[in-house]
Short mmCIF file of C-alpha atoms and ligand atoms in Angstrom, two decimals:
data_model
loop_
_atom_site.label_atom_id
_atom_site.label_comp_id
_atom_site.label_asym_id
_atom_site.label_seq_id
_atom_site.Cartn_x
_atom_site.Cartn_y
_atom_site.Cartn_z
CA MET A 122 55.41 26.32 -97.59
CA SER A 123 52.19 27.55 -95.51
CA LYS A 124 49.86 30.17 -97.21
CA TYR A 125 48.69 32.59 -94.81
CA ILE A 126 48.83 34.33 -91.60
CA LEU A 127 45.70 34.52 -89.51
CA THR A 128 45.34 37.90 -86.74
CA ILE A 129 43.41 37.21 -84.01
CA ASP A 130 41.52 40.61 -83.22
CA ALA A 131 40.27 40.90 -79.56
CA GLY A 132 38.20 44.04 -79.65
CA THR A 133 36.09 45.35 -76.96
CA THR A 134 32.79 44.24 -78.08
CA SER A 135 33.80 41.29 -80.18
CA GLU A 136 36.63 38.74 -81.27
CA ARG A 137 37.86 38.10 -84.75
CA ALA A 138 39.68 35.98 -86.56
CA ILE A 139 41.17 37.11 -89.82
CA ILE A 140 43.22 35.11 -92.56
CA PHE A 141 45.66 37.29 -94.51
CA ASP A 142 47.16 35.95 -97.79
CA LYS A 143 51.06 37.01 -99.10
CA TYR A 144 49.53 40.06 -100.74
CA GLY A 145 47.87 41.10 -97.52
CA HIS A 146 44.42 40.47 -98.88
CA ILE A 147 41.45 39.26 -96.53
CA VAL A 148 40.77 35.69 -97.39
CA GLY A 149 38.53 34.81 -94.41
CA LEU A 150 36.77 35.91 -91.67
CA SER A 151 34.72 35.52 -88.38
CA GLN A 152 33.55 37.78 -85.97
CA ILE A 153 31.66 37.05 -82.52
CA GLU A 154 30.32 39.89 -80.55
CA PHE A 155 30.39 38.81 -76.33
CA GLN A 156 29.04 39.97 -73.49
CA GLN A 157 29.69 43.06 -71.70
CA PHE A 158 28.75 43.31 -67.99
CA PHE A 159 28.22 46.58 -65.87
CA PRO A 160 27.87 46.07 -62.50
CA LYS A 161 27.67 49.67 -61.05
CA PRO A 162 27.60 52.82 -62.98
CA GLY A 163 31.39 53.59 -64.60
CA TRP A 164 32.15 50.11 -63.93
CA VAL A 165 32.57 47.60 -66.90
CA GLU A 166 33.77 44.17 -66.97
CA HIS A 167 33.96 41.36 -69.56
CA ASP A 168 34.40 37.45 -68.87
CA ALA A 169 37.74 36.30 -69.21
CA GLU A 170 36.84 33.01 -70.09
CA GLU A 171 34.32 34.01 -73.14
CA ILE A 172 36.75 35.98 -74.62
CA TRP A 173 39.18 32.98 -74.94
CA THR A 174 35.86 30.54 -75.78
CA ILE A 175 35.08 32.71 -78.48
CA GLN A 176 38.04 33.63 -79.34
CA LYS A 177 38.85 29.63 -80.15
CA LYS A 178 35.94 29.65 -81.83
CA THR A 179 36.12 32.35 -84.21
CA ILE A 180 39.57 30.58 -85.31
CA THR A 181 38.01 27.07 -85.90
CA ASP A 182 35.26 28.82 -87.66
CA VAL A 183 37.14 30.56 -90.28
CA LEU A 184 39.42 27.64 -91.15
CA LYS A 185 36.08 25.46 -91.62
CA LYS A 186 34.48 28.00 -93.24
CA TYR A 187 37.27 28.85 -95.59
CA GLU A 188 38.49 25.55 -96.03
CA ILE A 189 41.43 26.17 -94.67
CA LYS A 190 43.91 23.59 -93.14
CA PRO A 191 45.50 24.84 -90.01
CA SER A 192 49.34 23.62 -91.97
CA ASP A 193 48.39 26.65 -93.94
CA ILE A 194 48.62 29.23 -91.37
CA GLU A 195 52.33 30.24 -91.43
CA ALA A 196 51.67 32.57 -87.95
CA ILE A 197 49.47 33.91 -85.70
CA GLY A 198 49.28 37.76 -84.76
CA ILE A 199 47.39 39.26 -82.28
CA THR A 200 45.97 42.53 -81.53
CA ASN A 201 43.63 43.37 -78.90
CA GLN A 202 41.91 46.13 -76.64
CA ARG A 203 44.85 47.73 -74.82
CA GLU A 204 44.87 48.06 -70.42
CA THR A 205 41.63 45.83 -70.17
CA THR A 206 43.47 43.48 -66.99
CA ILE A 207 42.97 39.68 -66.17
CA VAL A 208 44.32 38.41 -63.00
CA TRP A 209 44.49 34.21 -63.37
CA ASN A 210 46.07 31.47 -60.84
CA ARG A 211 48.89 30.14 -62.83
CA LYS A 212 47.76 26.52 -61.40
CA THR A 213 44.27 26.16 -62.42
CA GLY A 214 44.36 28.85 -65.24
CA LYS A 215 40.94 30.30 -64.48
CA PRO A 216 40.71 33.96 -63.64
CA ILE A 217 39.84 35.43 -59.93
CA HIS A 218 37.41 38.09 -61.26
CA LYS A 219 35.93 39.10 -64.45
CA ALA A 220 38.39 41.42 -66.52
CA ILE A 221 38.06 44.92 -65.69
CA VAL A 222 37.98 46.58 -69.23
CA TRP A 223 39.70 49.67 -70.17
CA GLN A 224 36.65 51.98 -69.65
CA ASP A 225 36.10 51.10 -66.08
CA ARG A 226 36.01 54.42 -63.68
CA ARG A 227 36.18 52.34 -60.37
CA THR A 228 39.52 53.11 -59.52
CA ALA A 229 38.87 57.11 -60.75
CA ASP A 230 38.93 58.69 -57.04
CA TYR A 231 42.55 56.10 -56.58
CA CYS A 232 43.96 57.97 -59.36
CA GLU A 233 43.02 61.56 -58.65
CA ASN A 234 44.43 60.79 -54.97
CA LEU A 235 47.96 60.42 -57.02
CA LYS A 236 47.48 63.31 -58.98
CA LEU A 237 47.20 64.92 -54.94
CA LYS A 238 50.43 63.39 -54.11
CA GLY A 239 52.15 65.49 -56.50
CA LEU A 240 52.88 61.90 -58.73
CA GLU A 241 51.55 62.95 -61.89
CA SER A 242 55.24 64.42 -63.50
CA LEU A 243 57.17 60.94 -62.19
CA ILE A 244 54.55 58.51 -63.67
CA GLN A 245 54.78 60.64 -66.83
CA GLN A 246 58.69 60.46 -67.31
CA LYS A 247 58.71 56.86 -66.55
CA THR A 248 55.68 55.53 -68.26
CA GLY A 249 54.73 58.40 -70.82
CA LEU A 250 51.29 58.32 -69.72
CA LEU A 251 49.33 60.57 -67.73
CA ILE A 252 47.85 58.93 -64.11
CA ASP A 253 44.05 57.72 -65.44
CA ALA A 254 42.06 55.05 -64.54
CA TYR A 255 42.08 53.73 -68.01
CA PHE A 256 45.44 51.48 -67.38
CA SER A 257 46.20 48.56 -65.62
CA ALA A 258 48.07 50.04 -62.88
CA SER A 259 45.27 50.65 -60.12
CA LYS A 260 42.70 47.70 -61.57
CA ILE A 261 45.36 45.04 -60.54
CA LYS A 262 46.09 46.80 -57.43
CA TRP A 263 42.24 47.05 -56.95
CA LEU A 264 42.06 43.13 -57.64
CA LEU A 265 44.33 42.36 -55.16
CA ASP A 266 42.35 45.00 -52.64
CA HIS A 267 39.30 43.36 -53.02
CA VAL A 268 39.10 39.82 -54.16
CA ALA A 269 39.78 37.72 -50.94
CA GLY A 270 43.00 36.22 -50.72
CA ALA A 271 44.23 37.32 -53.89
CA ARG A 272 47.24 39.23 -52.49
CA GLU A 273 48.66 36.45 -50.70
CA LEU A 274 48.61 33.91 -53.40
CA ALA A 275 50.08 37.24 -55.73
CA GLU A 276 52.83 37.07 -53.15
CA THR A 277 53.63 33.31 -53.11
CA GLY A 278 53.40 33.65 -57.21
CA ASN A 279 50.31 31.94 -57.77
CA LEU A 280 48.83 35.13 -59.38
CA ALA A 281 49.62 35.92 -63.27
CA PHE A 282 48.31 39.38 -64.71
CA GLY A 283 47.88 39.97 -68.34
CA THR A 284 46.52 41.88 -70.59
CA VAL A 285 44.02 40.39 -73.08
CA ASP A 286 46.92 39.80 -75.83
CA CYS A 287 48.38 37.93 -72.86
CA TRP A 288 45.37 35.79 -71.41
CA LEU A 289 44.97 34.48 -75.18
CA LEU A 290 48.67 34.01 -75.66
CA TRP A 291 48.21 32.09 -72.02
CA ASN A 292 45.52 30.04 -73.21
CA LEU A 293 46.70 29.22 -76.76
CA THR A 294 50.08 27.60 -75.59
CA GLN A 295 48.29 26.11 -72.44
CA GLY A 296 50.09 27.88 -70.00
CA GLN A 297 53.42 27.75 -71.41
CA VAL A 298 53.82 31.11 -72.35
CA HIS A 299 53.19 33.91 -69.77
CA ALA A 300 54.01 37.02 -72.27
CA THR A 301 53.29 40.02 -73.70
CA ASP A 302 54.94 42.65 -76.03
CA VAL A 303 56.01 46.10 -75.05
CA SER A 304 53.14 48.40 -76.67
CA ASN A 305 50.71 46.51 -74.25
CA ALA A 306 53.37 46.75 -71.61
CA SER A 307 53.49 50.57 -72.40
CA ARG A 308 49.54 50.78 -71.68
CA THR A 309 49.85 49.09 -68.45
CA MET A 310 51.43 51.98 -66.38
CA LEU A 311 53.90 49.72 -64.61
CA TYR A 312 56.70 49.37 -67.95
CA ASN A 313 59.63 52.34 -67.89
CA ILE A 314 59.78 53.12 -71.67
CA HIS A 315 63.12 54.45 -71.11
CA ASN A 316 64.76 51.54 -70.14
CA MET A 317 62.31 49.11 -71.31
CA GLU A 318 62.02 47.30 -67.80
CA TRP A 319 58.75 46.53 -65.45
CA ASP A 320 59.35 49.92 -62.97
CA GLU A 321 60.07 48.92 -59.25
CA GLU A 322 59.35 52.13 -58.12
CA LEU A 323 56.13 51.84 -59.66
CA LEU A 324 55.07 48.38 -58.99
CA ALA A 325 56.25 49.56 -54.89
CA LEU A 326 53.69 52.38 -55.52
CA PHE A 327 50.92 50.23 -56.39
CA GLU A 328 51.53 47.71 -54.37
CA ILE A 329 51.77 45.24 -57.17
CA PRO A 330 54.33 42.25 -56.90
CA LYS A 331 56.59 41.74 -59.95
CA MET A 332 56.13 37.96 -59.79
CA MET A 333 52.82 38.31 -61.75
CA LEU A 334 53.88 40.30 -64.39
CA PRO A 335 54.45 39.16 -67.94
CA LYS A 336 57.49 38.80 -69.60
CA VAL A 337 58.29 41.40 -72.31
CA LYS A 338 58.76 40.60 -75.63
CA PRO A 339 59.39 42.44 -78.76
CA SER A 340 55.93 42.80 -80.87
CA SER A 341 57.24 40.77 -83.71
CA HIS A 342 58.77 37.79 -81.49
CA ASN A 343 58.39 33.83 -81.51
CA PHE A 344 56.20 34.04 -78.84
CA GLY A 345 55.88 30.00 -79.05
CA LEU A 346 53.54 27.48 -80.88
CA VAL A 347 50.05 27.00 -80.41
CA ASP A 348 49.54 23.61 -78.58
CA LYS A 349 48.62 20.85 -81.04
CA ASP A 350 45.37 20.01 -79.20
CA HIS A 351 43.39 23.17 -80.00
CA PHE A 352 43.53 23.04 -84.05
CA GLY A 353 45.38 19.97 -84.62
CA HIS A 354 48.77 21.56 -85.27
CA PRO A 355 50.91 23.38 -83.59
CA ILE A 356 51.05 27.34 -85.33
CA PRO A 357 53.67 30.04 -84.09
CA ILE A 358 52.22 32.74 -82.73
CA SER A 359 54.86 35.63 -83.79
CA GLY A 360 53.60 39.00 -83.55
CA ILE A 361 51.38 40.95 -80.64
CA ALA A 362 50.66 44.49 -81.01
CA GLY A 363 47.74 46.78 -78.78
CA ASP A 364 45.12 48.07 -81.39
CA GLN A 365 46.18 51.75 -81.90
CA GLN A 366 50.01 50.43 -82.66
CA SER A 367 48.56 47.19 -84.64
CA ALA A 368 46.89 49.84 -87.07
CA LEU A 369 49.77 52.41 -87.07
CA PHE A 370 51.84 49.32 -88.50
CA GLY A 371 48.89 48.28 -90.66
CA GLN A 372 48.65 51.48 -92.35
CA MET A 373 52.66 51.26 -92.68
CA CYS A 374 53.38 54.29 -90.63
CA ILE A 375 57.12 52.94 -90.48
CA GLU A 376 58.77 56.03 -90.57
CA SER A 377 58.84 59.11 -87.80
CA GLY A 378 56.46 62.26 -88.08
CA MET A 379 53.97 59.17 -90.44
CA THR A 380 50.56 59.31 -88.47
CA LYS A 381 47.59 57.84 -88.85
CA SER A 382 43.49 58.57 -87.67
CA THR A 383 40.97 56.16 -86.87
CA TYR A 384 37.41 57.58 -87.24
CA GLY A 385 34.93 55.57 -85.28
CA THR A 386 32.85 56.33 -82.19
CA GLY A 387 35.80 58.93 -81.22
CA CYS A 388 38.96 59.36 -83.00
CA PHE A 389 42.58 57.92 -82.68
CA LEU A 390 45.18 59.55 -83.59
CA ILE A 391 48.91 57.95 -83.40
CA MET A 392 52.21 59.80 -84.66
CA ASN A 393 55.43 57.41 -85.28
CA THR A 394 58.19 59.64 -83.77
CA GLY A 395 60.48 56.83 -84.57
CA PRO A 396 63.41 56.59 -81.60
CA ARG A 397 62.79 59.58 -79.78
CA ILE A 398 60.19 59.65 -76.53
CA ILE A 399 58.32 62.80 -76.92
CA THR A 400 57.17 64.20 -73.91
CA SER A 401 53.92 66.45 -74.57
CA LYS A 402 53.26 69.67 -73.34
CA ASN A 403 49.65 69.40 -74.01
CA LYS A 404 48.66 66.22 -71.77
CA LEU A 405 48.98 63.75 -75.22
CA LEU A 406 50.11 60.65 -74.69
CA SER A 407 53.93 58.79 -75.52
CA THR A 408 53.82 55.45 -75.98
CA VAL A 409 55.79 52.45 -77.16
CA ALA A 410 54.68 51.73 -81.16
CA TRP A 411 56.25 48.67 -81.66
CA GLN A 412 59.66 46.76 -81.10
CA ILE A 413 61.08 44.62 -84.38
CA GLY A 414 64.61 42.97 -83.34
CA GLU A 415 66.45 45.24 -80.93
CA GLU A 416 64.70 48.69 -82.52
CA VAL A 417 62.46 50.19 -80.51
CA THR A 418 59.92 52.80 -82.30
CA TYR A 419 58.35 55.24 -80.19
CA ALA A 420 54.63 57.13 -80.84
CA LEU A 421 52.70 60.31 -79.58
CA GLU A 422 48.80 59.46 -78.97
CA GLY A 423 45.62 61.83 -78.50
CA SER A 424 42.09 60.94 -78.93
CA ILE A 425 39.09 62.69 -79.46
CA PHE A 426 35.74 61.35 -77.50
CA ILE A 427 32.86 62.11 -79.94
CA CYS A 428 33.48 61.84 -83.87
CA GLY A 429 31.31 59.10 -85.36
CA ALA A 430 29.25 59.65 -82.16
CA LEU A 431 28.02 62.92 -83.63
CA ILE A 432 26.80 61.39 -86.43
CA GLN A 433 24.75 58.89 -83.96
CA TRP A 434 23.55 61.93 -82.36
CA LEU A 435 22.26 63.49 -85.24
CA ARG A 436 20.26 60.05 -86.42
CA ASP A 437 19.07 59.07 -83.10
CA ASN A 438 18.85 62.78 -81.06
CA LEU A 439 17.87 65.27 -83.59
CA LYS A 440 16.54 62.84 -86.67
CA ILE A 441 17.68 65.29 -89.35
CA ILE A 442 19.17 61.68 -90.72
CA LYS A 443 18.31 57.89 -90.74
CA SER A 444 21.47 56.26 -90.94
CA ALA A 445 24.92 57.58 -90.68
CA SER A 446 25.95 57.55 -94.50
CA GLU A 447 22.56 59.99 -95.22
CA ILE A 448 24.87 62.84 -93.28
CA GLU A 449 27.14 63.08 -96.59
CA VAL A 450 24.03 63.50 -99.08
CA LEU A 451 22.63 66.26 -96.67
CA ALA A 452 25.94 68.00 -96.34
CA GLU A 453 26.43 67.44 -99.98
CA THR A 454 23.18 69.76 -100.18
CA VAL A 455 25.30 72.78 -99.52
CA THR A 456 28.85 74.14 -100.85
CA ASP A 457 29.52 75.13 -96.93
CA SER A 458 28.30 75.17 -93.30
CA GLY A 459 27.08 78.69 -93.68
CA GLY A 460 28.65 80.05 -90.91
CA VAL A 461 27.30 77.10 -88.64
CA VAL A 462 30.14 75.80 -86.30
CA PHE A 463 29.37 73.25 -84.48
CA ILE A 464 31.63 71.94 -81.11
CA PRO A 465 30.85 68.60 -79.94
CA GLY A 466 31.85 69.13 -76.25
CA PHE A 467 29.57 66.88 -75.30
CA VAL A 468 31.65 65.11 -72.48
CA GLY A 469 33.97 68.15 -71.93
CA LEU A 470 36.58 69.54 -74.39
CA GLY A 471 39.48 67.09 -74.78
CA ALA A 472 43.08 67.38 -76.40
CA PRO A 473 44.55 69.85 -76.61
CA HIS A 474 41.78 72.27 -74.83
CA TRP A 475 41.12 70.12 -72.16
CA ASP A 476 38.12 71.54 -70.31
CA PRO A 477 35.81 69.17 -68.75
CA TYR A 478 33.58 72.08 -68.28
CA GLY A 479 33.28 72.60 -71.97
CA THR A 480 29.87 71.66 -73.48
CA GLY A 481 28.27 70.53 -77.00
CA THR A 482 28.07 74.11 -78.61
CA MET A 483 26.36 75.51 -81.80
CA LEU A 484 27.34 78.77 -82.78
CA GLY A 485 26.29 81.00 -86.40
CA ILE A 486 22.45 79.79 -86.41
CA THR A 487 20.78 82.31 -88.90
CA ARG A 488 17.37 82.40 -90.15
CA GLY A 489 19.06 80.73 -93.39
CA THR A 490 20.31 78.00 -91.47
CA SER A 491 19.13 74.36 -92.89
CA GLN A 492 19.53 70.92 -92.24
CA GLY A 493 22.21 70.66 -94.76
CA HIS A 494 24.37 73.53 -93.06
CA ILE A 495 24.27 71.53 -89.52
CA ALA A 496 25.55 68.27 -91.52
CA ARG A 497 28.34 69.76 -93.05
CA ALA A 498 29.21 71.63 -89.78
CA ALA A 499 29.45 68.12 -88.22
CA LEU A 500 31.47 66.88 -90.71
CA GLU A 501 33.89 69.97 -90.08
CA ALA A 502 33.68 69.53 -86.79
CA ILE A 503 34.81 66.10 -86.96
CA THR A 504 37.82 67.14 -89.23
CA LEU A 505 39.10 70.22 -87.27
CA GLN A 506 38.96 67.93 -83.90
CA ASN A 507 41.53 65.77 -85.95
CA LEU A 508 43.30 69.10 -87.01
CA ASP A 509 43.81 70.30 -83.10
CA ILE A 510 45.66 66.75 -82.60
CA LEU A 511 47.33 66.95 -85.22
CA ASN A 512 48.49 70.23 -84.69
CA THR A 513 49.53 69.80 -81.40
CA MET A 514 51.40 66.66 -82.13
CA GLU A 515 53.37 68.63 -84.33
CA LYS A 516 54.10 71.15 -81.84
CA ASP A 517 55.49 68.99 -79.46
CA ALA A 518 56.98 66.59 -81.72
CA ASP A 519 58.37 69.65 -83.68
CA ILE A 520 57.61 67.47 -87.21
CA LYS A 521 55.70 68.62 -90.06
CA THR A 522 52.93 66.03 -91.14
CA LYS A 523 52.92 65.65 -95.04
CA GLU A 524 49.84 63.07 -95.09
CA LEU A 525 47.42 61.98 -92.55
CA ARG A 526 46.72 57.93 -93.11
CA VAL A 527 42.99 57.35 -92.27
CA ASP A 528 40.67 54.15 -91.57
CA GLY A 529 37.37 53.42 -89.70
CA GLY A 530 34.07 53.06 -90.17
CA ALA A 531 33.53 56.67 -90.91
CA THR A 532 36.06 56.66 -93.46
CA ALA A 533 33.07 55.14 -96.13
CA ASN A 534 32.32 59.24 -96.07
CA ASN A 535 34.04 60.60 -99.21
CA LEU A 536 32.99 64.32 -98.67
CA LEU A 537 34.54 63.94 -94.77
CA LEU A 538 38.16 62.98 -95.97
CA GLN A 539 37.91 65.84 -98.54
CA ILE A 540 37.15 68.59 -95.75
CA GLN A 541 40.01 67.07 -93.52
CA ALA A 542 42.09 67.61 -96.65
CA ASN A 543 41.22 71.14 -97.29
CA VAL A 544 41.28 71.85 -93.41
CA ALA A 545 44.34 70.46 -92.92
CA ASN A 546 46.25 71.16 -96.12
CA ILE A 547 47.53 67.98 -96.39
CA ASN A 548 46.88 64.51 -98.12
CA ILE A 549 44.30 62.49 -96.43
CA ILE A 550 44.91 58.57 -97.63
CA ARG A 551 42.79 56.05 -97.12
CA PRO A 552 44.17 52.59 -97.83
CA LYS A 553 42.56 49.26 -99.94
CA ILE A 554 41.98 47.22 -96.84
CA ALA A 555 40.58 49.20 -94.15
CA GLU A 556 41.26 46.22 -91.30
CA SER A 557 44.25 47.83 -90.69
CA THR A 558 44.29 47.16 -87.33
CA ALA A 559 44.26 43.36 -87.53
CA GLN A 560 46.57 43.63 -90.51
CA GLY A 561 49.14 45.43 -88.72
CA ALA A 562 49.32 42.12 -86.36
CA ALA A 563 49.19 40.18 -89.85
CA PHE A 564 52.20 42.07 -90.84
CA LEU A 565 54.38 41.81 -87.58
CA ALA A 566 53.60 38.23 -87.07
CA GLY A 567 55.01 37.58 -90.46
CA LEU A 568 58.20 39.58 -90.21
CA GLY A 569 58.98 37.41 -87.64
CA THR A 570 58.74 33.97 -89.17
CA GLY A 571 60.31 35.27 -92.89
CA TYR A 572 56.96 34.89 -94.66
CA TRP A 573 57.54 38.63 -95.69
CA LYS A 574 61.26 38.96 -95.69
CA ASN A 575 61.70 43.05 -94.56
CA LEU A 576 59.81 46.05 -94.25
CA ASP A 577 60.16 46.97 -98.04
CA GLU A 578 58.29 44.02 -99.06
CA ILE A 579 55.13 44.84 -96.89
CA LYS A 580 55.67 48.28 -98.34
CA LYS A 581 55.08 47.42 -101.86
CA ILE A 582 51.63 45.23 -100.70
CA TRP A 583 50.09 48.50 -98.65
CA GLU A 584 48.59 50.16 -101.21
CA PRO A 585 46.23 53.36 -100.93
CA ASP A 586 42.59 52.78 -102.45
CA LYS A 587 41.60 56.86 -102.90
CA VAL A 588 43.88 59.76 -101.81
CA PHE A 589 42.13 63.41 -101.18
CA TYR A 590 44.15 66.57 -102.37
CA PRO A 591 43.26 69.65 -100.73
CA GLN A 592 41.50 71.76 -102.61
CA SER A 593 42.77 75.52 -102.75
CA ASP A 594 39.58 77.32 -103.69
CA THR A 595 37.81 76.55 -100.44
CA ASN A 596 37.79 79.64 -97.93
CA MET A 597 39.17 76.86 -94.98
CA THR A 598 41.15 80.24 -93.13
CA LYS A 599 37.89 81.40 -92.18
CA VAL A 600 36.61 78.02 -91.16
CA ARG A 601 39.55 77.09 -88.85
CA LYS A 602 38.96 81.22 -86.96
CA ASN A 603 35.43 80.15 -86.54
CA TRP A 604 36.35 76.82 -84.44
CA SER A 605 39.23 78.73 -82.57
CA LYS A 606 36.35 81.40 -81.79
CA ALA A 607 33.71 79.14 -81.08
CA ILE A 608 36.00 76.97 -79.07
CA ASP A 609 36.51 79.58 -76.74
CA ARG A 610 32.81 80.47 -76.27
CA SER A 611 32.31 76.87 -75.40
CA LYS A 612 34.80 76.42 -72.48
CA ASN A 613 33.69 76.59 -69.34
CA TRP A 614 29.97 76.58 -69.79
CA LEU A 615 29.17 74.62 -66.75
CA SER A 616 31.49 75.82 -64.71
CA GLU A 617 28.98 76.92 -61.97
P1 LIG B 204 33.41 51.68 -83.72
O1 LIG B 204 34.97 50.82 -83.97
O2 LIG B 204 34.04 53.26 -82.65
O3 LIG B 204 31.94 50.98 -83.26
P2 LIG B 204 33.50 51.99 -86.81
O4 LIG B 204 34.90 52.03 -87.48
O5 LIG B 204 32.65 51.15 -86.76
O6 LIG B 204 33.47 52.41 -85.16
O7 LIG B 204 32.71 53.35 -87.56
C1 LIG B 204 31.37 53.46 -86.45
C2 LIG B 204 31.29 55.12 -86.21
O8 LIG B 204 30.98 56.09 -87.83
C3 LIG B 204 29.86 55.37 -85.85
O9 LIG B 204 29.44 56.51 -84.83
C4 LIG B 204 28.84 55.89 -87.31
O10 LIG B 204 28.41 57.12 -86.88
C5 LIG B 204 30.19 56.75 -88.08
N1 LIG B 204 29.60 56.70 -89.35
C6 LIG B 204 29.57 55.51 -89.96
N2 LIG B 204 29.26 55.73 -91.77
C7 LIG B 204 29.40 57.20 -91.55
C8 LIG B 204 29.31 57.82 -92.64
N3 LIG B 204 29.19 57.71 -93.85
N4 LIG B 204 29.70 59.21 -92.43
C9 LIG B 204 30.17 59.56 -91.01
N5 LIG B 204 29.92 58.81 -89.75
C10 LIG B 204 29.87 57.31 -90.21
#
């Protein structure tokens, strides 16, 4: 009996290989950062070959460092930065261009044009997404239009497209398997999430030959075997999910209404909506969470641009703290924000306000305002932004959430999570294993091979580290009211 599951976590800045045991505990980890390319303002690229080489090295390293034999790995799961677009030559296996990263804005004007043509509702209806340069469709089109000879090669079946999961799968199997999972497919803006097929009308709209596209499989599925030349043993690859969906699964948010938020530079919230596709009235995204067997689970997704970044700003720009963790100590010096409200609209206001002319704002400052009040207002701002999205999701999905599961770097901050419980008036749960994203892919892979028999078995190994219960003696009604008033003052500030 093999002992472990290995997750490949292909992130935006680093590649990691993490080994989990049967209890879902981490027994080994290896991580390597890779190069970011910014060839022009707004452009972000990765070297797909470097991604593969480094990823392979993390696997070799982790096995060696922890003295684990490849034959002791029962299965591999992959989780990845989503939407990043790679096109390669099927014969040579070489990418025709650098990977265009999800953050890349080079196709923003093209996407604006699609909106002007009135295509927003058609695309939202089919894919659950809002037209944006983030998603892969416009990036594939850009590659076909700008790389010499690419369109001809694509039309004759010589090119393959894939997101990072798909590219790694292709390389792990030495070109034997060209496939992706439903969660990654649902971020391309080419995949119809109703009939779960590549959409012919969208392919025609973006002028993308269907021959380039990978086969789409369930998230827990026997995708193929790692070529034994890589690690000396043919390990099955049996789970794939995009990072946010994988984190939702890793947090065991497996029932409709269960929601997680990842608190990093920004925050990513995602709510399981079960078999229902919820079309948001507030510009949230509907997406495929995962497919296990025949059963497809959907989700509603919302992101916040500035969360941990606000703490970085206080550290690097205002210099009122030296390290991110000091914010908790500073905020503890006061019992409330003293009426200070901080709107972190550094890049405009996102969901559910959607005002690009909104700006960063601090209101309610008096002669008595201290650094502590500002620190506390910053923590409140992170939690109130999460609450705004959570409330929007509840409204869109007509679901009342009972708890929020949290992960990410900023969840080390206990005060932040206590304030979150207080403002949202729900329980906030931080799991024992902070690596929800990697754990999700491990769970999917292990389910695929029967390492874990069913979801009940996995549910039993998922453990909370700490639950933050709402405290009733805090005056959060006033805080929420002040937040709404301050949002209104921030709106439209930059319009002239
Ligand atoms: P990312 O994956 O986006 O790089 P991480 O999950 O590594 O983010 O979290 C890092 C972010 O969390 C940073 O923006 C940092 O300011 C914030 N952060 C780290 N520790 C704390 C803390 N104790 N309190 C609040 N924010 C924190």
